[in-house]
Amino acid sequence: MNSFAFQLKNDLDELNKLAAKLEEIGEKLSLPQKVQFDVNLSLDELITNIISYSFKDEKEHLIDFVVELEDNKLIITVTDDGNEFDPFAKPDPNLDTSVEEKHIGGLGIFFIKQKMTEYSYKRNNKKNIVTLVKKID
Amino acid sequence: MDIKEEKNEKYFVLSIVGRLDASTAGAFEEKLLSVIDSGEKKLLINFGELDYISSSGLRVLLVGAKKVKALEGKIALCDLKSHIMEVFEIAGFTPIFDIYSTYEEAINS
């Protein structure tokens, strides 16, 4: 059984639960620590963005996660029912600036782009669907 | 996340323990800014017991760095685990801070 599904609420306190879930999955799949950290960071940044930008109604929502291992690829699908929000649409941050000019905006999504092998977004049936792929060496 | 603090002859030291993410960054920001507001402008953040950092944690460090720079102070960091150091490198944050491999090196530099 190389497929795992779980749900998190649109609440930043769920980040702890995300870490615990990924640790559990990482153990079952014997994932290297580095891969586990990269996946945790990417999903953390993704859901922090989803919680901040996708849900405007202040109601409770559930975000669905599916993690699958296929050969040497970890495929992660994240689905939410919030407003249309493509996290990868924003330009990457300018990293070559001084302390005074540095901004943090867009850095989280930039981490996902750096850490994952592939990333994509689609809108389908009023849902946002993000797929991340991490190749395991 | 927990924060331990101590003062030595060189730095005011904050040691962060656990995970620094969007759910814990607020508490760290409050602590860091209160230390700077109390007049400390040479700070050392000890990462030895920090297991995880996200962009929310980096944001707080940037806020602190901007604030102490205006006061002609500085923030040094020490004992970053390799996966945490990599996050600083990807973000282009390494030039902002004095980064030491160990606590002892930071104190004796």
XYZ file of N, CA and C in Angstrom:
738
model
N 0.858 -1.199 0.000
C 0.000 0.000 0.000
C 0.889 1.242 0.000
N 0.992 1.862 -1.188
C 1.870 3.019 -1.310
C 1.115 4.318 -1.539
N -0.131 4.366 -1.070
C -0.934 5.570 -1.233
C -1.553 5.945 0.112
N -1.467 7.212 0.436
C -1.964 7.690 1.738
C -2.831 8.925 1.515
N -3.945 8.994 2.238
C -4.813 10.167 2.116
C -5.095 10.722 3.504
N -5.124 12.038 3.611
C -5.526 12.665 4.871
C -6.093 14.048 4.595
N -6.710 14.626 5.617
C -7.324 15.944 5.472
C -6.847 16.861 6.587
N -6.751 18.149 6.269
C -6.439 19.148 7.294
C -7.455 20.280 7.200
N -7.717 20.904 8.333
C -8.604 22.076 8.339
C -7.824 23.313 7.895
N -8.558 24.350 7.469
C -7.894 25.600 7.064
C -7.553 26.440 8.299
N -6.601 25.910 9.055
C -6.205 26.531 10.320
C -4.690 26.303 10.463
N -3.945 27.380 10.720
C -2.481 27.253 10.772
C -2.007 26.292 11.862
N -2.829 26.087 12.895
C -2.440 25.137 13.939
C -2.366 23.704 13.404
N -2.937 23.481 12.212
C -2.887 22.151 11.605
C -1.498 21.819 11.055
N -0.589 22.810 11.027
C 0.773 22.552 10.513
C 1.485 21.472 11.324
N 1.168 21.405 12.616
C 1.742 20.345 13.461
C 1.263 18.973 13.019
N -0.035 18.938 12.696
C -0.632 17.679 12.257
C -0.031 17.255 10.913
N 0.208 18.246 10.048
C 0.847 17.965 8.758
C 2.214 17.304 8.989
N 2.997 17.900 9.888
C 4.339 17.359 10.170
C 4.240 15.932 10.697
N 3.289 15.685 11.614
C 3.133 14.339 12.193
C 2.713 13.331 11.127
N 1.772 13.732 10.267
C 1.306 12.854 9.180
C 2.444 12.495 8.236
N 3.227 13.515 7.863
C 4.314 13.276 6.907
C 5.399 12.402 7.515
N 5.586 12.545 8.820
C 6.581 11.705 9.485
C 6.138 10.245 9.456
N 4.852 10.059 9.727
C 4.264 8.708 9.712
C 4.396 8.080 8.309
N 4.048 8.869 7.286
C 4.137 8.369 5.915
C 5.600 8.113 5.536
N 6.464 9.049 5.930
C 7.892 8.923 5.641
C 8.487 7.655 6.216
N 8.034 7.288 7.417
C 8.520 6.065 8.050
C 8.042 4.830 7.291
N 6.748 4.839 6.934
C 6.189 3.681 6.224
C 6.848 3.482 4.871
N 7.208 4.590 4.209
C 7.808 4.492 2.877
C 9.334 4.517 2.926
N 9.894 4.567 4.140
C 11.349 4.679 4.327
C 11.949 5.818 3.515
N 11.322 6.976 3.555
C 11.832 8.129 2.811
C 13.056 8.704 3.513
N 14.060 9.140 2.736
C 15.216 9.808 3.358
C 14.763 11.076 4.110
N 15.460 11.415 5.207
C 15.137 12.597 6.012
C 15.040 13.866 5.175
N 15.960 13.994 4.220
C 16.026 15.191 3.388
C 14.756 15.338 2.551
N 14.296 14.221 1.992
C 13.073 14.240 1.190
C 11.896 14.624 2.079
N 11.880 14.049 3.262
C 10.795 14.336 4.199
C 10.751 15.826 4.556
N 11.931 16.412 4.773
C 11.988 17.846 5.091
C 11.503 18.679 3.904
N 11.971 18.349 2.702
C 11.600 19.122 1.508
C 10.091 19.049 1.254
N 9.517 17.863 1.452
C 8.076 17.694 1.242
C 7.306 18.453 2.326
N 7.773 18.365 3.572
C 7.109 19.088 4.662
C 7.129 20.594 4.409
N 8.313 21.106 4.028
C 8.434 22.543 3.765
C 7.498 22.966 2.628
N 7.482 22.191 1.548
C 6.664 22.547 0.384
C 5.178 22.540 0.718
N 4.721 21.507 1.434
C 3.293 21.439 1.770
C 2.927 22.498 2.806
N 3.829 22.775 3.729
C 3.631 23.843 4.714
C 3.411 25.177 3.997
N 4.316 25.510 3.064
C 4.221 26.790 2.359
C 2.957 26.832 1.502
N 2.628 25.702 0.886
C 1.430 25.646 0.048
C 0.175 25.883 0.875
N 0.026 25.167 1.985
C -1.236 25.333 2.726
C -1.278 26.659 3.481
N -0.121 27.192 3.872
C -0.123 28.532 4.475
C -0.670 29.538 3.460
N -0.285 29.381 2.181
C -0.815 30.236 1.112
C -2.298 29.987 0.862
N -2.688 28.713 0.806
C -4.093 28.380 0.555
C -4.972 28.975 1.661
N -4.527 28.803 2.922
C -5.315 29.303 4.048
C -5.433 30.831 3.980
N -4.343 31.493 3.563
C -4.350 32.957 3.529
C -5.096 33.533 2.326
N -5.023 32.870 1.164
C -5.541 33.490 -0.061
C -6.748 32.806 -0.674
N -6.980 31.548 -0.357
C -8.018 30.816 -1.064
C -9.370 30.900 -0.346
N -9.324 31.006 0.967
C -10.575 31.034 1.730
C -10.837 32.428 2.275
N -11.961 33.014 1.820
C -12.252 34.374 2.255
C -13.488 34.412 3.158
N -14.139 33.273 3.359
C -15.439 33.312 4.051
C -15.361 33.019 5.551
N -14.169 32.760 6.047
C -13.957 32.488 7.475
C -14.703 31.266 8.010
N -15.178 30.422 7.097
C -15.800 29.158 7.515
C -14.739 28.068 7.565
N -15.099 26.959 8.196
C -14.157 25.851 8.214
C -14.192 25.106 6.877
N -13.013 24.833 6.344
C -12.893 24.052 5.113
C -11.928 22.910 5.366
N -12.041 21.873 4.534
C -11.083 20.777 4.625
C -10.218 20.771 3.367
N -8.946 20.564 3.562
C -8.009 20.454 2.443
C -7.610 18.975 2.355
N -7.731 18.421 1.140
C -7.439 16.993 0.939
C -6.020 16.775 0.437
N -5.373 15.780 1.003
C -4.022 15.418 0.585
C -3.982 13.951 0.177
N -3.352 13.683 -0.955
C -3.071 12.296 -1.333
C -1.573 12.209 -1.633
N -0.914 11.266 -0.990
C 0.523 11.070 -1.203
C 0.724 9.668 -1.757
N 1.339 9.579 -2.923
C 1.558 8.256 -3.537
C 3.019 8.084 -3.918
N 3.502 6.870 -3.746
C 4.862 6.564 -4.205
C 4.763 5.665 -5.427
N 5.302 6.149 -6.558
C 5.303 5.367 -7.788
C 6.734 5.265 -8.257
N 7.277 4.083 -8.258
C 8.698 3.880 -8.567
C 9.534 4.784 -7.668
N 10.280 5.720 -8.280
C 11.097 6.590 -7.440
C 10.533 8.011 -7.378
N 9.216 8.117 -7.561
C 8.579 9.436 -7.545
C 7.520 9.500 -6.475
N 7.569 10.559 -5.699
C 6.528 10.818 -4.723
C 5.579 11.828 -5.368
N 4.311 11.449 -5.484
C 3.335 12.323 -6.142
C 2.321 12.777 -5.101
N 2.197 14.095 -4.943
C 1.330 14.631 -3.899
C 0.263 15.500 -4.546
N -0.989 15.224 -4.218
C -2.087 16.019 -4.752
C -2.801 16.723 -3.603
N -2.970 18.037 -3.747
C -3.619 18.836 -2.699
C -4.838 19.514 -3.310
N -6.011 19.254 -2.745
C -7.255 19.789 -3.303
C -7.994 20.613 -2.255
N -8.452 21.816 -2.657
C -9.277 22.610 -1.735
C -10.464 23.205 -2.486
N -11.493 23.583 -1.743
C -12.710 24.111 -2.372
C -12.823 25.629 -2.196
N -11.702 26.294 -2.094
C -11.704 27.752 -1.935
C -11.830 28.479 -3.258
N -11.646 29.809 -3.208
C -11.690 30.626 -4.426
C -10.532 30.234 -5.340
N -10.711 30.528 -6.628
C -9.661 30.184 -7.589
C -8.353 30.857 -7.175
N -7.306 30.059 -7.018
C -6.026 30.591 -6.569
C -4.896 29.727 -7.106
N -4.162 30.313 -8.051
C -3.008 29.602 -8.606
C -1.746 30.081 -7.888
N -1.201 29.252 -7.003
C -0.052 29.706 -6.206
C 1.199 29.953 -7.033
N 1.250 29.355 -8.234
C 2.481 29.470 -9.023
C 2.445 30.633 -10.024
N 1.339 31.404 -10.002
C 1.178 32.480 -10.988
C 2.041 33.702 -10.681
N 2.341 33.915 -9.402
C 3.124 35.110 -9.027
C 4.572 34.982 -9.481
N 5.195 36.131 -9.840
C 6.619 36.058 -10.208
C 7.483 35.686 -9.003
N 8.651 35.109 -9.285
C 9.578 34.756 -8.205
C 10.131 36.021 -7.556
N 10.471 35.942 -6.269
C 11.022 37.131 -5.598
C 12.420 37.452 -6.113
N 12.791 38.729 -6.034
C 14.156 39.137 -6.365
C 15.030 38.890 -5.141
N 15.997 37.980 -5.276
C 16.790 37.576 -4.105
C 18.016 38.459 -3.877
N 18.414 39.207 -4.936
C 19.655 39.991 -4.820
C 19.400 41.410 -4.334
N 18.776 41.549 -3.185
C 18.518 42.896 -2.677
C 19.109 43.028 -1.284
N 19.260 44.259 -0.860
C 19.824 44.521 0.467
C 18.777 44.237 1.538
N 19.229 44.222 2.784
C 18.317 43.966 3.910
C 17.110 44.885 3.849
N 17.380 46.178 3.627
C 16.301 47.169 3.675
C 15.249 46.906 2.608
N 15.706 46.425 1.445
C 14.772 46.254 0.326
C 14.168 44.858 0.256
N 14.684 43.953 1.069
C 14.203 42.574 0.989
C 12.750 42.457 1.430
N 11.993 41.634 0.704
C 10.608 41.345 1.083
C 10.455 39.844 1.171
N 9.505 39.424 1.963
C 9.332 37.998 2.157
C 8.276 37.430 1.204
N 7.486 38.326 0.578
C 6.375 37.876 -0.269
C 6.851 36.964 -1.380
N 6.166 35.866 -1.573
C 6.483 34.955 -2.666
C 7.591 33.961 -2.367
N 8.230 34.115 -1.216
C 9.354 33.227 -0.899
C 8.912 31.781 -0.669
N 7.767 31.615 -0.001
C 7.271 30.273 0.304
C 7.021 29.459 -0.964
N 6.380 30.106 -1.948
C 6.086 29.420 -3.210
C 7.383 29.153 -3.979
N 8.323 30.102 -3.879
C 9.632 29.912 -4.500
C 10.328 28.671 -3.921
N 10.175 28.436 -2.613
C 10.740 27.225 -1.992
C 10.163 25.970 -2.642
N 8.841 25.972 -2.887
C 8.208 24.794 -3.509
C 8.838 24.548 -4.880
N 8.990 25.647 -5.660
C 9.548 25.511 -7.012
C 10.984 24.963 -6.971
N 11.728 25.362 -5.931
C 13.112 24.893 -5.808
C 13.205 23.455 -5.318
N 12.298 23.085 -4.417
C 12.408 21.788 -3.739
C 11.760 20.632 -4.507
N 10.728 20.941 -5.307
C 10.008 19.875 -5.994
C 10.539 19.694 -7.418
N 10.424 18.475 -7.930
C 10.871 18.181 -9.288
C 9.873 18.753 -10.305
N 8.577 18.622 -9.978
C 7.528 19.174 -10.847
C 6.453 19.789 -9.968
N 5.756 20.801 -10.508
C 4.612 21.370 -9.790
C 3.595 21.847 -10.808
N 2.317 21.708 -10.505
C 1.305 22.205 -11.429
C 0.029 22.559 -10.687
N -0.772 23.406 -11.328
C -2.052 23.836 -10.746
C -3.140 23.681 -11.789
N -4.318 23.230 -11.352
C -5.482 23.317 -12.242
C -6.732 23.599 -11.430
N -7.722 24.202 -12.106
C -9.020 24.484 -11.497
C -9.995 23.527 -12.136
N -10.698 22.759 -11.308
C -11.594 21.745 -11.846
C -12.784 21.577 -10.901
N -13.999 21.657 -11.423
C -15.198 21.473 -10.584
C -15.206 22.362 -9.345
N -14.857 23.609 -9.543
C -14.805 24.590 -8.445
C -13.799 24.211 -7.366
N -12.815 23.445 -7.750
C -11.765 23.097 -6.800
C -10.384 23.475 -7.329
N -9.515 23.847 -6.403
C -8.112 24.084 -6.742
C -7.360 22.773 -6.542
N -6.619 22.365 -7.558
C -5.874 21.111 -7.451
C -4.391 21.374 -7.762
N -3.559 21.164 -6.772
C -2.115 21.328 -6.957
C -1.470 19.947 -6.927
N -0.632 19.673 -7.908
C 0.102 18.411 -7.917
C 1.600 18.693 -7.814
N 2.238 18.042 -6.871
C 3.680 18.177 -6.691
C 4.328 16.815 -6.895
N 5.474 16.808 -7.556
C 6.209 15.558 -7.742
C 7.625 15.741 -7.198
N 8.044 14.801 -6.372
C 9.416 14.831 -5.855
C 10.103 13.534 -6.255
N 11.143 13.662 -7.054
C 11.902 12.490 -7.461
C 12.837 12.104 -6.319
N 12.878 10.816 -6.024
C 13.748 10.352 -4.943
C 14.946 9.639 -5.546
N 16.131 10.159 -5.268
C 17.343 9.582 -5.873
C 17.730 8.279 -5.192
N 7.087 25.070 19.799
C 8.318 25.848 19.850
C 8.511 26.474 21.223
N 9.748 26.441 21.703
C 10.110 27.123 22.943
C 11.263 28.068 22.660
N 11.368 29.101 23.486
C 12.489 30.035 23.329
C 13.204 30.163 24.669
N 14.523 29.947 24.646
C 15.312 30.147 25.860
C 16.136 31.409 25.667
N 16.364 32.153 26.724
C 17.173 33.364 26.573
C 18.267 33.453 27.622
N 19.358 34.072 27.266
C 20.458 34.304 28.205
C 21.260 35.489 27.680
N 22.018 36.073 28.578
C 22.858 37.185 28.134
C 24.292 36.879 28.518
N 25.218 37.026 27.585
C 26.633 36.899 27.938
C 27.323 38.214 27.590
N 28.659 38.257 27.738
C 29.357 39.543 27.563
C 29.283 40.047 26.119
N 28.971 39.122 25.194
C 28.977 39.531 23.791
C 27.585 39.723 23.179
N 26.698 38.814 23.524
C 25.391 38.818 22.860
C 24.240 38.640 23.840
N 23.067 39.064 23.390
C 21.829 38.579 23.997
C 21.445 37.363 23.147
N 21.330 36.198 23.794
C 21.136 34.956 23.041
C 19.702 34.438 23.161
N 19.084 34.176 22.011
C 17.783 33.501 21.996
C 17.987 32.129 21.356
N 17.640 31.075 22.075
C 17.729 29.732 21.508
C 16.321 29.253 21.190
N 16.099 28.917 19.924
C 14.760 28.464 19.522
C 14.763 26.939 19.477
N 13.751 26.366 20.096
C 13.676 24.909 20.208
C 12.418 24.424 19.481
N 12.580 23.445 18.598
C 11.408 22.848 17.956
C 11.208 23.304 16.529
N 10.014 23.807 16.226
C 9.661 24.133 14.841
C 9.209 25.582 14.719
N 9.773 26.275 13.733
C 9.406 27.666 13.484
C 8.656 27.727 12.160
N 7.311 27.783 12.266
C 6.476 27.842 11.062
C 5.410 28.917 11.247
N 4.412 28.942 10.349
C 3.406 30.005 10.406
C 2.606 29.976 11.709
N 2.540 28.808 12.367
C 1.761 28.731 13.604
C 2.565 29.185 14.827
N 3.891 29.222 14.723
C 4.709 29.604 15.884
C 5.489 30.909 15.659
N 5.510 31.405 14.418
C 6.324 32.588 14.101
C 5.874 33.825 14.893
N 4.580 33.923 15.146
C 4.057 35.085 15.867
C 4.655 35.214 17.263
N 4.759 34.087 17.963
C 5.311 34.098 19.325
C 6.799 34.462 19.288
N 7.505 33.966 18.277
C 8.932 34.288 18.137
C 9.114 35.777 17.811
N 8.252 36.287 16.929
C 8.334 37.703 16.557
C 8.135 38.592 17.781
N 7.143 38.246 18.585
C 6.846 39.033 19.782
C 8.072 39.067 20.703
N 8.688 37.891 20.905
C 9.854 37.795 21.785
C 11.024 38.597 21.219
N 11.324 38.384 19.926
C 12.468 39.042 19.294
C 12.321 40.563 19.357
N 11.134 41.056 19.022
C 10.933 42.506 18.999
C 10.971 43.097 20.410
N 10.488 42.345 21.389
C 10.524 42.869 22.755
C 11.967 42.959 23.264
N 12.810 42.001 22.841
C 14.225 42.046 23.231
C 14.909 43.262 22.578
N 14.616 43.482 21.289
C 15.219 44.631 20.590
C 14.710 45.947 21.208
N 13.408 45.978 21.501
C 12.827 47.188 22.100
C 13.392 47.484 23.485
N 13.866 46.428 24.168
C 14.432 46.645 25.504
C 15.851 47.209 25.423
N 16.370 47.392 24.181
C 17.667 48.056 24.019
C 18.795 47.136 23.565
N 18.511 45.834 23.413
C 19.549 44.904 22.943
C 19.705 45.070 21.437
N 20.935 45.245 20.962
C 21.099 45.324 19.508
C 22.196 44.411 18.970
N 22.795 43.601 19.850
C 23.682 42.535 19.369
C 23.078 41.211 19.806
N 22.441 40.568 18.865
C 21.698 39.356 19.196
C 22.325 38.135 18.531
N 22.271 37.027 19.242
C 22.671 35.747 18.658
C 21.467 34.814 18.753
N 21.069 34.270 17.601
C 19.973 33.302 17.611
C 20.616 31.920 17.474
N 20.427 31.101 18.493
C 21.007 29.751 18.492
C 19.999 28.765 17.896
N 20.387 28.176 16.765
C 19.502 27.259 16.025
C 19.769 25.787 16.381
N 20.628 25.550 17.361
C 21.047 24.180 17.672
C 19.917 23.199 17.922
N 18.839 23.688 18.526
C 17.723 22.783 18.826
C 16.510 23.055 17.941
N 16.747 23.772 16.831
C 15.653 24.034 15.899
C 15.654 22.959 14.814
N 14.512 22.302 14.639
C 14.425 21.198 13.684
C 13.884 21.628 12.328
N 13.164 22.764 12.314
C 12.415 23.097 11.110
C 12.184 24.593 11.016
N 12.295 25.154 9.807
C 11.953 26.571 9.599
C 11.257 26.713 8.252
N 10.255 27.582 8.186
C 9.597 27.880 6.908
C 9.787 29.367 6.620
N 9.203 29.851 5.523
C 9.364 31.264 5.160
C 8.790 32.177 6.241
N 7.823 31.682 7.021
C 7.264 32.494 8.116
C 8.331 32.795 9.170
N 9.201 31.835 9.422
C 10.297 32.046 10.367
C 11.325 33.020 9.802
N 11.611 32.883 8.498
C 12.556 33.803 7.854
C 12.028 35.233 7.887
N 10.717 35.369 7.717
C 10.116 36.703 7.731
C 10.406 37.418 9.053
N 10.254 36.677 10.168
C 10.491 37.277 11.483
C 11.958 37.702 11.619
N 12.872 36.844 11.136
C 14.298 37.186 11.209
C 14.607 38.422 10.372
N 13.927 38.546 9.232
C 14.127 39.724 8.376
C 13.628 40.992 9.068
N 12.465 40.895 9.697
C 11.917 42.032 10.450
C 12.917 42.458 11.527
N 13.454 41.469 12.252
C 14.440 41.744 13.307
C 15.706 42.360 12.737
N 16.187 41.812 11.597
C 17.425 42.306 10.980
C 17.274 43.758 10.542
N 16.103 44.084 9.976
C 15.856 45.471 9.542
C 15.863 46.409 10.744
N 15.242 45.936 11.814
C 15.115 46.769 13.003
C 16.481 47.037 13.663
N 17.303 45.997 13.828
C 18.606 46.216 14.464
C 19.573 46.952 13.528
N 19.405 46.773 12.219
C 20.289 47.484 11.293
C 20.093 48.988 11.435
N 18.830 49.401 11.591
C 18.524 50.818 11.776
C 19.149 51.348 13.068
N 19.400 50.449 14.028
C 20.002 50.838 15.312
C 21.512 50.589 15.311
N 22.027 50.256 14.121
C 23.437 49.901 13.948
C 23.867 48.697 14.773
N 22.945 47.801 14.966
C 23.255 46.553 15.657
C 23.323 45.419 14.664
N 23.326 44.172 15.156
C 23.294 43.050 14.211
C 22.732 41.787 14.850
N 22.322 40.896 13.963
C 21.837 39.593 14.403
C 22.782 38.533 13.848
N 23.327 37.719 14.752
C 24.153 36.595 14.333
C 23.359 35.306 14.545
N 23.690 34.287 13.761
C 23.023 32.988 13.882
C 24.089 31.926 14.094
N 23.755 30.884 14.843
C 24.736 29.799 14.970
C 24.085 28.421 14.990
N 24.887 27.428 14.635
C 24.529 26.014 14.770
C 23.303 25.613 13.938
N 23.296 26.036 12.664
C 22.165 25.694 11.793
C 22.354 24.289 11.228
N 21.330 23.465 11.314
C 21.397 22.141 10.695
C 21.450 22.330 9.170
N 22.013 21.336 8.467
C 22.272 21.541 7.033
C 20.999 21.834 6.237
N 19.878 21.176 6.597
C 18.655 21.420 5.813
C 18.091 22.815 6.086
N 18.389 23.369 7.268
C 17.934 24.727 7.591
C 18.829 25.755 6.890
N 20.127 25.475 6.873
C 21.068 26.349 6.164
C 20.687 26.451 4.686
N 20.250 25.315 4.128
C 19.875 25.298 2.714
C 18.701 26.229 2.433
N 17.758 26.304 3.389
C 16.609 27.203 3.233
C 17.094 28.666 3.200
N 18.055 29.000 4.054
C 18.626 30.355 4.050
C 19.315 30.645 2.720
N 19.998 29.629 2.185
C 20.714 29.822 0.917
C 19.739 30.040 -0.237
N 18.696 29.210 -0.304
C 17.711 29.354 -1.385
C 17.062 30.737 -1.322
N 16.805 31.217 -0.113
C 16.123 32.497 0.070
C 17.038 33.697 -0.173
N 18.339 33.440 -0.337
C 19.288 34.552 -0.487
C 19.469 35.312 0.817
N 19.310 34.623 1.947
C 19.360 35.282 3.255
C 20.736 35.216 3.919
N 21.663 34.435 3.363
C 22.941 34.285 4.070
C 23.743 35.591 4.180
N 23.648 36.526 3.200
C 24.452 37.753 3.367
C 23.928 38.686 4.469
N 22.694 38.479 4.913
C 22.081 39.400 5.881
C 22.609 39.179 7.291
N 23.015 37.943 7.583
C 23.375 37.584 8.956
C 24.826 37.116 9.040
N 25.435 37.304 10.218
C 26.710 36.647 10.485
C 26.355 35.231 10.915
N 26.811 34.248 10.161
C 26.430 32.867 10.461
C 27.647 32.077 10.942
N 27.550 31.506 12.134
C 28.644 30.726 12.717
C 28.232 29.268 12.817
N 29.214 28.365 12.633
C 28.831 26.945 12.658
C 28.504 26.470 14.077
N 29.152 27.032 15.089
C 28.837 26.609 16.460
C 28.625 27.828 17.364
N 28.026 27.579 18.497
C 27.802 28.604 19.514
C 29.148 29.158 19.986
N 30.109 28.241 20.234
C 31.426 28.651 20.733
C 32.114 29.595 19.734
N 31.988 29.241 18.463
C 32.618 30.068 17.431
C 32.016 31.477 17.422
N 30.714 31.555 17.603
C 30.040 32.857 17.625
C 30.516 33.692 18.813
N 30.630 33.044 19.965
C 31.023 33.755 21.187
C 32.485 34.210 21.124
N 33.349 33.358 20.517
C 34.781 33.655 20.513
C 35.243 34.447 19.299
N 34.343 34.734 18.380
C 34.795 35.395 17.147
C 35.145 36.857 17.401
